[in-house]
Coordinates of C-alpha atoms and ligand atoms in Angstrom, one line a residue:
M21 CA -198.6 188.8 -129.5
Q22 CA -198.4 192.4 -128.2
V23 CA -196.6 194.9 -130.5
R24 CA -195.6 198.4 -129.5
L25 CA -194.0 200.8 -132.0
Y26 CA -192.8 204.3 -131.6
N27 CA -191.1 206.5 -134.1
V28 CA -190.2 203.7 -136.6
G29 CA -190.6 204.2 -140.3
G30 CA -193.5 206.4 -141.1
I31 CA -195.0 205.7 -137.7
N32 CA -194.1 208.7 -135.6
R33 CA -196.4 208.0 -132.7
E34 CA -196.9 205.2 -130.3
L35 CA -198.7 202.3 -131.9
N36 CA -200.0 199.5 -129.7
L37 CA -201.3 196.4 -131.4
S38 CA -202.6 193.1 -130.1
I39 CA -202.2 190.5 -132.8
K40 CA -203.9 187.2 -132.3
K41 CA -202.7 183.9 -133.7
G42 CA -203.9 183.1 -137.1
I43 CA -204.4 185.5 -139.9
T44 CA -204.6 189.2 -139.1
V45 CA -205.5 191.6 -141.8
Y46 CA -204.2 195.1 -141.5
E47 CA -205.9 197.6 -143.8
A48 CA -204.9 201.2 -144.0
P49 CA -204.6 203.9 -146.6
N50 CA -201.5 204.4 -148.6
A51 CA -198.5 205.9 -146.8
Y52 CA -200.2 205.1 -143.5
G53 CA -197.4 203.0 -142.2
K54 CA -198.2 199.4 -143.1
T55 CA -194.8 198.7 -144.5
S56 CA -193.3 200.4 -141.6
L57 CA -195.1 198.0 -139.2
A58 CA -194.1 195.0 -141.3
R59 CA -190.4 195.9 -141.5
S60 CA -190.5 196.7 -137.8
L61 CA -191.7 193.2 -137.0
I62 CA -189.3 191.6 -139.4
S63 CA -186.4 193.6 -137.9
L64 CA -186.9 191.5 -134.7
L65 CA -185.8 188.5 -136.8
T66 CA -182.8 190.0 -138.5
S67 CA -180.3 192.8 -138.0
E68 CA -180.1 193.1 -141.8
I69 CA -182.7 195.8 -141.3
T70 CA -180.6 198.4 -139.6
A71 CA -181.4 201.1 -137.0
E72 CA -181.0 203.7 -139.7
D73 CA -183.6 201.9 -141.8
L74 CA -186.0 201.8 -138.9
L75 CA -185.8 205.0 -136.8
N76 CA -188.0 207.7 -138.1
V77 CA -185.8 210.3 -139.6
F78 CA -187.5 213.1 -137.8
S79 CA -187.2 211.4 -134.4
D80 CA -184.2 211.0 -132.0
E81 CA -185.5 207.9 -130.3
G82 CA -187.9 205.2 -131.1
Y83 CA -188.5 201.5 -130.4
I84 CA -190.1 198.3 -131.6
E85 CA -191.2 195.9 -128.9
A86 CA -193.0 192.6 -129.3
E87 CA -194.1 190.2 -126.6
I88 CA -194.1 186.7 -128.0
E89 CA -195.0 183.7 -125.9
G90 CA -194.5 185.8 -122.7
K91 CA -191.0 187.1 -123.8
I92 CA -190.2 190.6 -124.8
Y93 CA -188.1 191.2 -127.9
Y94 CA -187.1 194.7 -128.8
R95 CA -185.1 197.2 -130.7
R96 CA -184.6 200.6 -129.0
F97 CA -183.0 203.5 -130.8
K98 CA -181.4 206.7 -129.7
R99 CA -180.1 209.2 -132.1
I100 CA -176.9 210.8 -130.7
K101 CA -175.6 213.5 -133.1
N102 CA -175.2 211.7 -136.5
R103 CA -175.3 208.2 -135.2
I104 CA -178.0 206.0 -133.7
E105 CA -177.4 203.9 -130.6
E106 CA -179.3 200.8 -130.4
D107 CA -180.3 198.4 -127.7
K108 CA -181.8 195.2 -129.0
K109 CA -183.0 191.8 -128.1
L110 CA -183.9 189.9 -131.3
Y111 CA -186.1 186.8 -131.5
M112 CA -183.5 185.5 -133.9
D113 CA -180.9 187.1 -136.2
D114 CA -181.2 185.5 -139.6
K115 CA -181.1 187.3 -142.8
N116 CA -183.4 184.7 -144.3
A117 CA -186.2 186.5 -142.5
L118 CA -186.2 189.0 -145.4
L119 CA -186.6 186.1 -147.8
L120 CA -188.9 183.8 -145.9
S121 CA -190.9 185.9 -143.5
Y122 CA -191.8 188.9 -145.5
F123 CA -193.6 188.5 -148.8
S124 CA -193.5 191.9 -150.5
P125 CA -192.0 193.6 -153.5
E126 CA -188.9 194.0 -151.4
N127 CA -188.5 190.2 -151.3
Q128 CA -185.7 189.2 -153.6
L129 CA -187.4 186.1 -154.8
V130 CA -190.6 187.9 -155.6
A131 CA -188.6 190.6 -157.4
R132 CA -186.6 188.1 -159.5
I133 CA -189.6 185.9 -160.3
L134 CA -191.6 188.9 -161.3
M135 CA -188.7 189.8 -163.6
G136 CA -189.0 186.3 -165.1
D137 CA -185.8 184.8 -163.6
E138 CA -186.2 181.1 -163.7
N139 CA -183.1 180.2 -161.9
I140 CA -183.9 179.6 -158.2
E141 CA -180.7 177.8 -157.2
W142 CA -179.6 180.9 -155.3
F143 CA -182.9 180.9 -153.4
I144 CA -182.7 177.2 -152.4
S145 CA -179.1 177.6 -151.4
A146 CA -179.9 180.7 -149.3
A147 CA -183.1 179.5 -147.8
A148 CA -181.7 176.1 -147.1
K149 CA -178.5 177.7 -145.8
I150 CA -176.5 175.3 -147.9
D151 CA -173.4 177.4 -147.4
E152 CA -173.9 177.2 -143.7
I153 CA -174.2 173.5 -143.9
K154 CA -171.2 173.3 -146.2
K155 CA -169.2 175.4 -143.7
K156 CA -170.5 173.4 -140.8
R157 CA -169.6 170.2 -142.7
E158 CA -166.1 171.6 -143.5
N159 CA -165.6 172.5 -139.9
L160 CA -166.7 169.1 -138.7
Q161 CA -164.7 167.4 -141.4
F162 CA -161.6 169.4 -140.3
K163 CA -162.3 168.6 -136.7
L164 CA -162.8 165.0 -137.7
G165 CA -159.5 165.0 -139.5
E166 CA -157.8 166.4 -136.4
I167 CA -159.4 163.9 -134.1
K168 CA -158.6 161.1 -136.5
A169 CA -155.0 162.2 -136.6
E170 CA -154.9 162.2 -132.8
Y171 CA -156.8 158.9 -132.8
E172 CA -154.1 157.5 -135.1
E173 CA -151.5 158.7 -132.7
Y174 CA -153.2 157.1 -129.8
Q175 CA -153.8 154.0 -131.8
K176 CA -150.1 153.8 -132.5
K177 CA -149.4 154.3 -128.9
Y178 CA -152.0 151.7 -128.0
N179 CA -150.4 149.2 -130.4
E180 CA -147.0 150.1 -129.0
A181 CA -148.3 149.7 -125.4
E182 CA -150.2 146.6 -126.3
N183 CA -147.1 145.2 -127.8
Y184 CA -145.2 146.1 -124.7
M185 CA -147.9 144.5 -122.6
K186 CA -147.7 141.3 -124.7
Q187 CA -143.9 141.3 -124.2
L188 CA -144.5 141.9 -120.5
E189 CA -146.9 139.0 -120.4
V190 CA -144.4 136.7 -122.1
I191 CA -141.6 137.9 -119.8
N192 CA -143.7 137.4 -116.8
Q193 CA -144.6 133.9 -118.0
Q194 CA -141.0 133.1 -118.7
L195 CA -139.9 134.5 -115.3
E196 CA -142.6 132.5 -113.5
K197 CA -141.5 129.4 -115.2
L198 CA -137.8 130.1 -114.6
E199 CA -138.5 130.9 -110.9
K200 CA -140.4 127.6 -110.7
D201 CA -137.6 125.7 -112.5
K202 CA -135.0 127.3 -110.2
E203 CA -137.0 126.4 -107.1
S204 CA -137.6 122.9 -108.4
I205 CA -133.9 122.4 -109.4
K206 CA -132.8 123.7 -106.0
I207 CA -135.3 121.4 -104.1
N208 CA -134.5 118.5 -106.4
T209 CA -130.8 119.0 -106.0
E210 CA -131.0 119.4 -102.3
N211 CA -133.4 116.5 -102.1
S212 CA -131.3 114.3 -104.3
I213 CA -128.2 115.2 -102.3
K214 CA -130.0 114.5 -99.1
I215 CA -131.4 111.3 -100.4
T216 CA -128.1 110.2 -101.8
R217 CA -126.4 111.0 -98.6
R218 CA -129.0 109.3 -96.5
N219 CA -128.9 106.3 -98.8
R220 CA -125.1 106.3 -98.4
L221 CA -125.4 106.6 -94.7
E222 CA -127.8 103.8 -94.5
D223 CA -125.5 101.7 -96.7
L224 CA -122.6 102.6 -94.5
E225 CA -124.5 101.8 -91.4
K226 CA -125.5 98.5 -92.8
R227 CA -122.0 97.8 -93.8
L228 CA -120.8 98.8 -90.3
E229 CA -123.4 96.5 -88.8
V230 CA -122.2 93.7 -91.0
R231 CA -118.6 94.4 -90.1
Q232 CA -119.3 94.6 -86.4
K233 CA -121.2 91.4 -86.6
E234 CA -118.3 89.9 -88.5
L235 CA -115.9 91.3 -85.8
K236 CA -117.9 89.7 -83.1
E237 CA -118.0 86.4 -84.9
K238 CA -114.3 86.6 -85.6
E239 CA -113.6 87.5 -82.0
A240 CA -115.7 84.6 -80.8
K241 CA -114.0 82.4 -83.3
V242 CA -110.6 83.6 -82.1
K243 CA -111.5 82.9 -78.6
K244 CA -112.7 79.5 -79.6
I245 CA -109.5 78.8 -81.5
E246 CA -107.4 80.0 -78.7
K247 CA -109.4 77.8 -76.3
E248 CA -108.9 74.9 -78.8
I249 CA -105.2 75.6 -79.0
E250 CA -105.0 75.8 -75.3
D251 CA -106.8 72.5 -74.9
L252 CA -104.7 70.9 -77.6
K253 CA -101.6 72.2 -75.9
K254 CA -102.8 70.8 -72.7
T255 CA -103.5 67.5 -74.3
V256 CA -100.1 67.5 -76.0
S257 CA -98.4 68.5 -72.8
T258 CA -99.8 65.4 -71.1
I259 CA -97.9 63.2 -73.5
P260 CA -94.1 62.9 -72.7
K261 CA -92.9 63.2 -76.2
E262 CA -89.2 63.5 -75.3
N263 CA -89.4 60.3 -73.3
I264 CA -91.2 58.5 -76.1
L265 CA -88.6 59.7 -78.5
K266 CA -85.9 58.6 -76.2
E267 CA -87.6 55.3 -75.7
V268 CA -88.1 54.9 -79.4
E269 CA -84.4 55.7 -79.9
Q270 CA -83.5 53.1 -77.3
L271 CA -85.8 50.6 -78.8
N272 CA -84.5 51.3 -82.2
A273 CA -81.0 50.7 -80.9
S274 CA -82.1 47.5 -79.3
L275 CA -83.9 46.5 -82.4
Q276 CA -80.8 47.3 -84.5
N277 CA -78.8 45.1 -82.1
L278 CA -81.4 42.3 -82.2
N279 CA -81.6 42.6 -86.0
S280 CA -77.8 42.3 -86.2
R281 CA -77.9 39.2 -83.9
K282 CA -80.8 37.8 -85.8
Y283 CA -78.8 38.4 -89.0
N284 CA -75.9 36.5 -87.6
L285 CA -78.2 33.7 -86.5
D286 CA -79.8 33.8 -89.9
V287 CA -76.3 33.4 -91.4
D288 CA -75.5 30.6 -89.0
Y289 CA -78.8 29.0 -89.7
R290 CA -78.3 29.1 -93.4
M291 CA -74.8 27.9 -93.0
L292 CA -75.8 25.1 -90.6
G293 CA -78.6 24.2 -92.9
R294 CA -76.2 23.8 -95.8
V295 CA -73.8 21.9 -93.8
L296 CA -76.6 19.7 -92.6
D297 CA -77.7 19.2 -96.2
E298 CA -74.0 18.3 -97.1
I299 CA -73.6 16.0 -94.2
K300 CA -76.9 14.5 -94.9
E301 CA -75.8 13.8 -98.4
A302 CA -72.4 12.6 -97.3
N303 CA -74.1 10.4 -94.8
E304 CA -76.4 9.1 -97.4
R305 CA -73.6 8.5 -99.7
H306 CA -71.3 7.2 -96.9
L307 CA -68.6 9.4 -98.2
S308 CA -65.2 8.3 -97.0
V309 CA -63.5 11.4 -98.2
C310 CA -64.2 14.6 -96.5
Y311 CA -65.8 16.9 -99.0
V312 CA -64.3 19.8 -97.0
C313 CA -60.7 18.9 -96.6
G314 CA -60.4 15.9 -98.9
H315 CA -59.1 13.6 -96.2
E316 CA -60.2 10.2 -95.8
V317 CA -62.8 9.8 -93.1
D318 CA -64.9 7.1 -91.6
P319 CA -68.3 7.2 -93.2
S320 CA -69.9 6.7 -89.8
I321 CA -68.6 10.1 -88.8
W322 CA -71.3 11.6 -90.8
K323 CA -74.0 10.4 -88.5
G324 CA -72.4 11.9 -85.5
R325 CA -71.7 15.1 -87.2
L326 CA -75.3 15.2 -88.4
D327 CA -76.6 15.1 -84.9
T328 CA -74.2 17.7 -83.8
I329 CA -75.2 20.0 -86.6
K330 CA -78.9 19.3 -85.9
K331 CA -78.4 20.3 -82.3
E332 CA -76.6 23.4 -83.3
L333 CA -79.3 24.2 -85.9
T334 CA -82.0 23.7 -83.3
E335 CA -80.2 26.0 -80.9
V336 CA -79.7 28.6 -83.6
T337 CA -83.3 28.3 -84.6
R338 CA -84.4 28.6 -81.0
Q339 CA -82.2 31.7 -80.5
R340 CA -83.4 33.1 -83.8
D341 CA -87.1 32.7 -82.9
E342 CA -86.4 34.2 -79.5
I343 CA -84.8 37.2 -81.1
T344 CA -87.5 37.4 -83.7
K345 CA -90.0 37.4 -80.9
E346 CA -88.1 40.1 -79.2
I347 CA -87.7 42.1 -82.3
N348 CA -91.4 41.8 -82.9
S349 CA -92.1 42.9 -79.4
I350 CA -89.8 45.9 -79.7
Q351 CA -91.2 46.7 -83.1
A352 CA -94.6 46.6 -81.7
K353 CA -93.5 48.8 -78.9
I354 CA -91.9 51.2 -81.4
N355 CA -95.0 51.1 -83.5
E356 CA -97.1 51.9 -80.5
L357 CA -94.8 54.7 -79.6
N358 CA -94.7 56.0 -83.1
T359 CA -98.5 56.0 -83.1
K360 CA -98.3 58.1 -80.0
L361 CA -95.8 60.3 -81.7
R362 CA -97.9 60.7 -84.7
E363 CA -100.8 61.5 -82.5
I364 CA -98.7 64.2 -80.9
E365 CA -97.6 65.4 -84.3
K366 CA -101.2 65.4 -85.3
Y367 CA -102.0 67.5 -82.3
E368 CA -99.0 69.7 -82.9
Q369 CA -100.0 70.0 -86.5
L370 CA -103.5 70.8 -85.4
I371 CA -102.2 73.4 -83.0
T372 CA -100.1 74.9 -85.8
N373 CA -103.0 74.9 -88.1
K374 CA -105.2 76.4 -85.4
Q375 CA -102.5 79.0 -84.7
K376 CA -102.3 79.8 -88.4
D377 CA -106.0 80.1 -88.4
L378 CA -105.9 82.2 -85.3
E379 CA -103.3 84.4 -86.9
Q380 CA -105.5 84.6 -90.0
Q381 CA -108.5 85.4 -87.9
K382 CA -106.6 88.0 -85.9
L383 CA -105.4 89.5 -89.2
E384 CA -108.9 89.6 -90.4
I385 CA -110.1 91.1 -87.1
S386 CA -107.6 93.8 -87.6
E387 CA -108.8 94.4 -91.1
I388 CA -112.4 94.4 -89.9
Q389 CA -111.5 96.8 -87.1
K390 CA -109.8 99.1 -89.6
S391 CA -112.7 98.8 -91.9
I392 CA -115.1 99.6 -88.9
E393 CA -113.0 102.6 -88.1
T394 CA -113.2 103.8 -91.6
L395 CA -116.9 103.2 -91.7
L396 CA -117.4 105.0 -88.4
R397 CA -115.4 107.9 -89.7
Q398 CA -117.3 108.0 -93.0
I399 CA -120.6 107.8 -91.1
R400 CA -119.6 110.6 -88.8
E401 CA -118.6 112.8 -91.7
L402 CA -121.7 112.0 -93.7
K403 CA -123.9 112.7 -90.7
E404 CA -122.2 116.1 -90.3
K405 CA -122.8 116.8 -94.0
I406 CA -126.5 115.8 -93.8
E407 CA -126.9 117.9 -90.7
E408 CA -125.2 120.8 -92.5
L409 CA -127.6 120.4 -95.5
D410 CA -130.6 120.3 -93.2
T411 CA -129.7 123.4 -91.3
K412 CA -127.8 125.5 -93.7
E413 CA -129.5 127.8 -96.2
P414 CA -128.2 126.8 -99.6
S415 CA -125.8 129.4 -100.9
S416 CA -125.4 130.1 -104.5
N417 CA -122.0 129.5 -105.9
G418 CA -121.9 132.3 -108.5
E419 CA -124.6 133.1 -111.1
S420 CA -126.3 130.2 -112.8
D421 CA -127.7 130.3 -116.3
I422 CA -131.2 130.5 -114.9
D423 CA -130.2 133.3 -112.5
R424 CA -128.6 135.2 -115.4
R425 CA -131.7 134.7 -117.6
I426 CA -134.0 135.8 -114.7
R427 CA -131.8 138.9 -114.2
E428 CA -131.9 139.7 -117.9
L429 CA -135.7 139.3 -118.1
R430 CA -136.2 141.5 -115.0
E431 CA -134.1 144.2 -116.6
Q432 CA -136.2 143.9 -119.8
R433 CA -139.4 144.0 -117.8
S434 CA -138.2 147.1 -115.9
N435 CA -137.3 148.8 -119.2
I436 CA -140.7 147.9 -120.6
E437 CA -142.5 149.2 -117.5
L438 CA -140.6 152.5 -117.9
E439 CA -141.7 152.7 -121.5
L440 CA -145.3 152.0 -120.4
Q441 CA -145.1 154.7 -117.8
R442 CA -144.0 157.0 -120.6
I443 CA -146.7 156.1 -123.1
G444 CA -149.4 154.9 -120.7
I445 CA -150.9 151.5 -120.2
P446 CA -153.1 150.1 -122.9
R447 CA -156.2 150.3 -120.7
K448 CA -155.8 154.0 -120.2
I449 CA -155.0 154.5 -123.9
M450 CA -157.9 152.4 -124.7
E451 CA -160.2 154.6 -122.7
E452 CA -158.8 157.6 -124.6
L453 CA -159.3 155.7 -127.8
Q454 CA -162.8 154.8 -126.9
S455 CA -163.5 158.5 -126.2
Y456 CA -161.9 159.4 -129.5
R457 CA -163.9 156.7 -131.3
K458 CA -167.1 158.0 -129.6
N459 CA -166.1 161.5 -130.8
I460 CA -165.3 160.3 -134.3
K461 CA -168.6 158.4 -134.4
E462 CA -170.5 161.4 -133.3
L463 CA -168.7 163.6 -135.8
E464 CA -169.2 161.2 -138.6
E465 CA -172.9 160.9 -137.6
Q466 CA -173.1 164.7 -137.6
I467 CA -171.3 164.9 -140.9
S468 CA -173.6 162.2 -142.3
N469 CA -176.6 164.0 -140.9
L470 CA -175.3 167.2 -142.5
D471 CA -174.9 165.3 -145.8
R472 CA -178.4 164.0 -145.5
E473 CA -179.6 167.4 -144.5
Y474 CA -177.7 168.9 -147.4
I475 CA -179.3 166.7 -149.9
R476 CA -182.6 167.1 -148.2
R477 CA -182.4 170.8 -148.2
L478 CA -181.3 170.8 -151.8
T479 CA -184.1 168.4 -152.9
V480 CA -187.0 169.2 -150.6
V481 CA -188.0 172.4 -152.3
K482 CA -187.4 170.7 -155.7
D483 CA -189.5 167.7 -154.7
T484 CA -192.3 169.3 -152.9
F485 CA -192.5 172.3 -155.3
S486 CA -194.1 170.5 -158.2
S487 CA -196.9 168.9 -156.3
L488 CA -197.7 171.9 -154.1
A489 CA -197.3 174.4 -156.9
N490 CA -199.6 172.4 -159.2
T491 CA -202.2 171.8 -156.4
I492 CA -202.2 175.5 -155.6
M493 CA -202.3 176.5 -159.3
K494 CA -205.1 174.2 -159.9
D495 CA -206.9 175.5 -156.9
L496 CA -206.3 179.0 -158.0
E497 CA -207.6 177.8 -161.4
F498 CA -204.4 178.8 -163.3
S499 CA -204.0 176.6 -166.3
Y500 CA -200.3 175.8 -166.1
T501 CA -198.0 173.4 -164.4
A502 CA -194.7 174.2 -162.8
E503 CA -191.7 172.2 -161.6
I504 CA -188.1 172.6 -160.8
D505 CA -185.6 170.9 -163.1
E506 CA -182.3 169.3 -162.2
K507 CA -180.6 172.6 -162.8
Y508 CA -182.9 174.2 -160.2
R509 CA -184.8 176.2 -162.8
I510 CA -188.5 176.7 -162.8
T511 CA -190.0 175.0 -165.7
I512 CA -193.5 176.1 -166.8
K513 CA -195.7 174.1 -169.1
K514 CA -199.0 175.2 -170.4
E515 CA -201.1 172.5 -171.9
G516 CA -198.0 170.4 -172.2
T517 CA -196.0 173.1 -173.9
K518 CA -193.0 174.6 -172.2
M519 CA -193.1 178.3 -171.8
D520 CA -191.0 181.1 -170.4
L521 CA -191.6 182.3 -166.8
K522 CA -191.6 185.8 -168.2
K523 CA -194.7 185.0 -170.2
L524 CA -196.8 184.2 -167.1
S525 CA -199.1 186.8 -165.7
T526 CA -198.1 188.8 -162.6
S527 CA -200.5 186.9 -160.4
E528 CA -199.2 183.5 -161.8
K529 CA -195.6 184.5 -161.1
T530 CA -196.6 185.9 -157.7
A531 CA -198.3 182.6 -156.9
I532 CA -195.1 180.7 -157.9
A533 CA -193.0 182.9 -155.7
L534 CA -195.4 182.5 -152.8
V535 CA -195.3 178.7 -153.1
L536 CA -191.5 178.7 -153.0
V537 CA -191.5 181.1 -150.0
L538 CA -194.0 179.0 -148.1
I539 CA -192.0 175.8 -148.8
G540 CA -188.8 177.5 -147.7
L541 CA -190.5 178.9 -144.6
K542 CA -191.9 175.6 -143.6
E543 CA -188.8 173.6 -144.3
Y544 CA -186.0 175.9 -143.2
F545 CA -187.2 178.8 -141.1
K546 CA -188.8 178.8 -137.8
S547 CA -190.4 182.2 -137.8
P548 CA -193.1 183.2 -135.3
F549 CA -194.8 185.3 -138.0
F550 CA -195.2 185.7 -141.7
I551 CA -196.1 189.0 -143.3
I552 CA -197.6 189.5 -146.7
D553 CA -197.9 192.8 -148.4
E554 CA -201.0 192.3 -150.5
S555 CA -200.9 195.7 -152.1
F556 CA -198.6 194.6 -154.9
M557 CA -200.5 191.5 -155.6
T558 CA -202.9 191.3 -158.4
F559 CA -205.0 188.4 -157.2
D560 CA -208.7 188.9 -157.4
Q561 CA -210.6 188.5 -154.2
K562 CA -211.7 185.0 -154.8
R563 CA -208.2 183.8 -155.5
F564 CA -206.7 185.7 -152.5
E565 CA -209.2 184.0 -150.2
K566 CA -208.0 180.7 -151.5
I567 CA -204.4 181.7 -150.9
K568 CA -205.1 182.6 -147.3
K569 CA -205.9 179.0 -146.4
Y570 CA -202.5 177.9 -147.5
L571 CA -201.0 180.5 -145.2
S572 CA -202.7 179.2 -142.1
G573 CA -200.8 176.9 -139.8
I574 CA -197.3 177.6 -141.2
V575 CA -196.5 180.1 -138.5
D576 CA -198.4 181.3 -135.5
Y577 CA -199.0 184.8 -136.8
T578 CA -199.8 185.6 -140.4
I579 CA -200.2 189.3 -141.1
I580 CA -201.6 190.6 -144.3
T581 CA -201.3 194.2 -145.1
R582 CA -203.7 195.7 -147.5
S583 CA -204.3 199.3 -148.8
N584 CA -207.7 200.6 -148.0
E585 CA -209.2 203.9 -147.3
T586 CA -210.2 203.0 -143.8
V587 CA -207.9 201.6 -141.1
Q588 CA -208.8 198.1 -140.0
F589 CA -207.0 195.6 -137.9
R590 CA -208.9 192.3 -137.7
N591 CA -208.2 188.7 -137.0
E592 CA -209.6 186.2 -139.4
R593 CA -210.6 182.7 -138.8
V594 CA -209.5 180.7 -141.8
L595 CA -211.4 177.7 -142.9
E596 CA -210.0 174.4 -144.0
T597 CA -206.8 174.9 -142.1
S598 CA -206.1 171.3 -142.4
Q599 CA -205.4 171.7 -146.1
V600 CA -202.3 173.8 -145.5
I601 CA -198.9 172.6 -146.5
T602 CA -197.8 169.6 -144.6
Ligands
ATP18 N1 -187.7 206.2 -141.9 C1 -188.7 207.0 -142.2 N2 -188.7 208.3 -141.7 C2 -189.6 209.2 -142.0 N3 -190.6 208.9 -142.8 C3 -190.7 207.7 -143.4 C4 -189.7 206.7 -143.1 N4 -190.0 205.6 -143.8 C5 -191.1 205.8 -144.4 N5 -191.5 207.1 -144.2 C6 -192.7 207.6 -144.7 O1 -193.8 207.1 -143.9 C7 -195.0 207.0 -144.7 C8 -195.5 205.6 -144.6 O2 -194.8 204.8 -145.4 P1 -195.2 203.3 -145.5 O3 -194.3 202.7 -146.6 O4 -195.1 202.6 -144.2 O5 -196.7 203.4 -145.9 P2 -197.6 202.3 -146.5 O6 -198.8 202.3 -145.6 O7 -196.9 201.0 -146.7 O8 -198.0 202.9 -147.9 P3 -198.3 202.2 -149.3 O9 -199.7 201.7 -149.1 O10 -198.3 203.3 -150.2 O11 -197.4 201.2 -149.5 C9 -194.6 207.3 -146.0 O12 -194.9 208.7 -146.3 C10 -193.1 207.3 -146.1 O13 -192.4 208.2 -147.0

């Protein structure tokens, strides 16, 4: 480290120093400017040491420059009338430099401990920058509160959006189902209509076929009947019915005549028979009195009369047989003619029946024709309808329940989409939320780190103090122990008995202050150098040599100023550097 000073403190010349890493001892007489050098170096770590404190009162300009690790840090002053203008580039600007980088009577901790003040809470708090941490924590906590509030807002938005998305999903599912249902109903209805109509058409065509077949059969039958009638008529026409009737009539008249003659003959026959019987009896009895007239007759007369009657009876019988024969012949003829007539009647009846049948058949044909016409018309109309269904786009007749529901759902969906546009879709919000969560997590981690750091800072001095203090005290051969109690007070015990800090010797108190500063320096302050003003210390040489080894390794440059008649600036190699505070 190169140091250049000019007109600072009591140094009113240019001072160039090359300070090596390790311990550098700067010996000079009183009022030579050792403190001025120390304060100048410390002033590169804090602006608590002001330009007024630094610039030599007799000079109008001055500077402090230090080259550390290749970088130049400086404070340059110019006095203009009553004020000093300063140009500076500090290594750091931390007032703790006064507390932790410069061990001198000016050091507040040294001053207080030498005065016997046991309370070091202020020191821990200042050195550990507890307030800074508290403030940092408060700021982070405030920021966390703000972010959490925003996060809550986004979470609400997200829940809202998520809810809307769920609603959208449900609506979309319902819509999809309704659309399918609608399509399916449409297709099914059309199909069922088509199928029904085709079935009906098939049915009608079958019925038409049947009817046409029936018609053909009927027409054939009609032709057949007509032919039969014609044939029958022909047959009938060959038989001279009128003549037969006439003949029958004549024959009946003849028969009647013959029957009348036969009747007369029968009467004659019966009468002649009776007369014959009476004459026979009269003859047998030789009646002499006529049984008819009562006159007396010759009994022989009966015999003659008997023969006459017998002749008459034979004649009557002959005539009667002849007529009977004739009657039978005529009767036979009549029967024959009647048979013919019956046959004709039979034919006529047959013709009548056939004609009736023909009429019936014709009637049925007419019915069938009508039915065929109806069927043809129905088939034609049905075909037109089927054709219409095949070609025509189905047109909706007004809004169906499904259409209405679809419309309502689409309206709802569009409203939700508008809302989502307003609040953002959950994915976007989720991205924001994740970013917030990350921020919150980071902040919470920072706060938690600060909390840990807060505790660590509060406790590290307390915890390490006892062991280090007692090691050093033992090493320095001081016969007391020191520790920090829960109230951050230094507690001293000598041979197990507690005693006031005030009662310790100056070197014992100085040792305690030095231990505290070294712990603070190591734990809380990253200073490139540590300066000790040995002049106020009352350590004997042996003890001071022991102290030096504790100084090594804490910072790069340790500078010890010491009063001596001669001026010396030397770098010292310190042994046992590994035994320094770790
Ligand atoms: N800003 C200043 N302007 C002018 N003179 C100053 C200033 N500060 C200190 N001095 C003087 O410079 C001289 C050196 O003082 P300094 O405190 O640096 O000496 P020292 O070597 O530390 O002495 P000691 O061994 O007695 O502590 C002193 O006479 C002091 O009065």
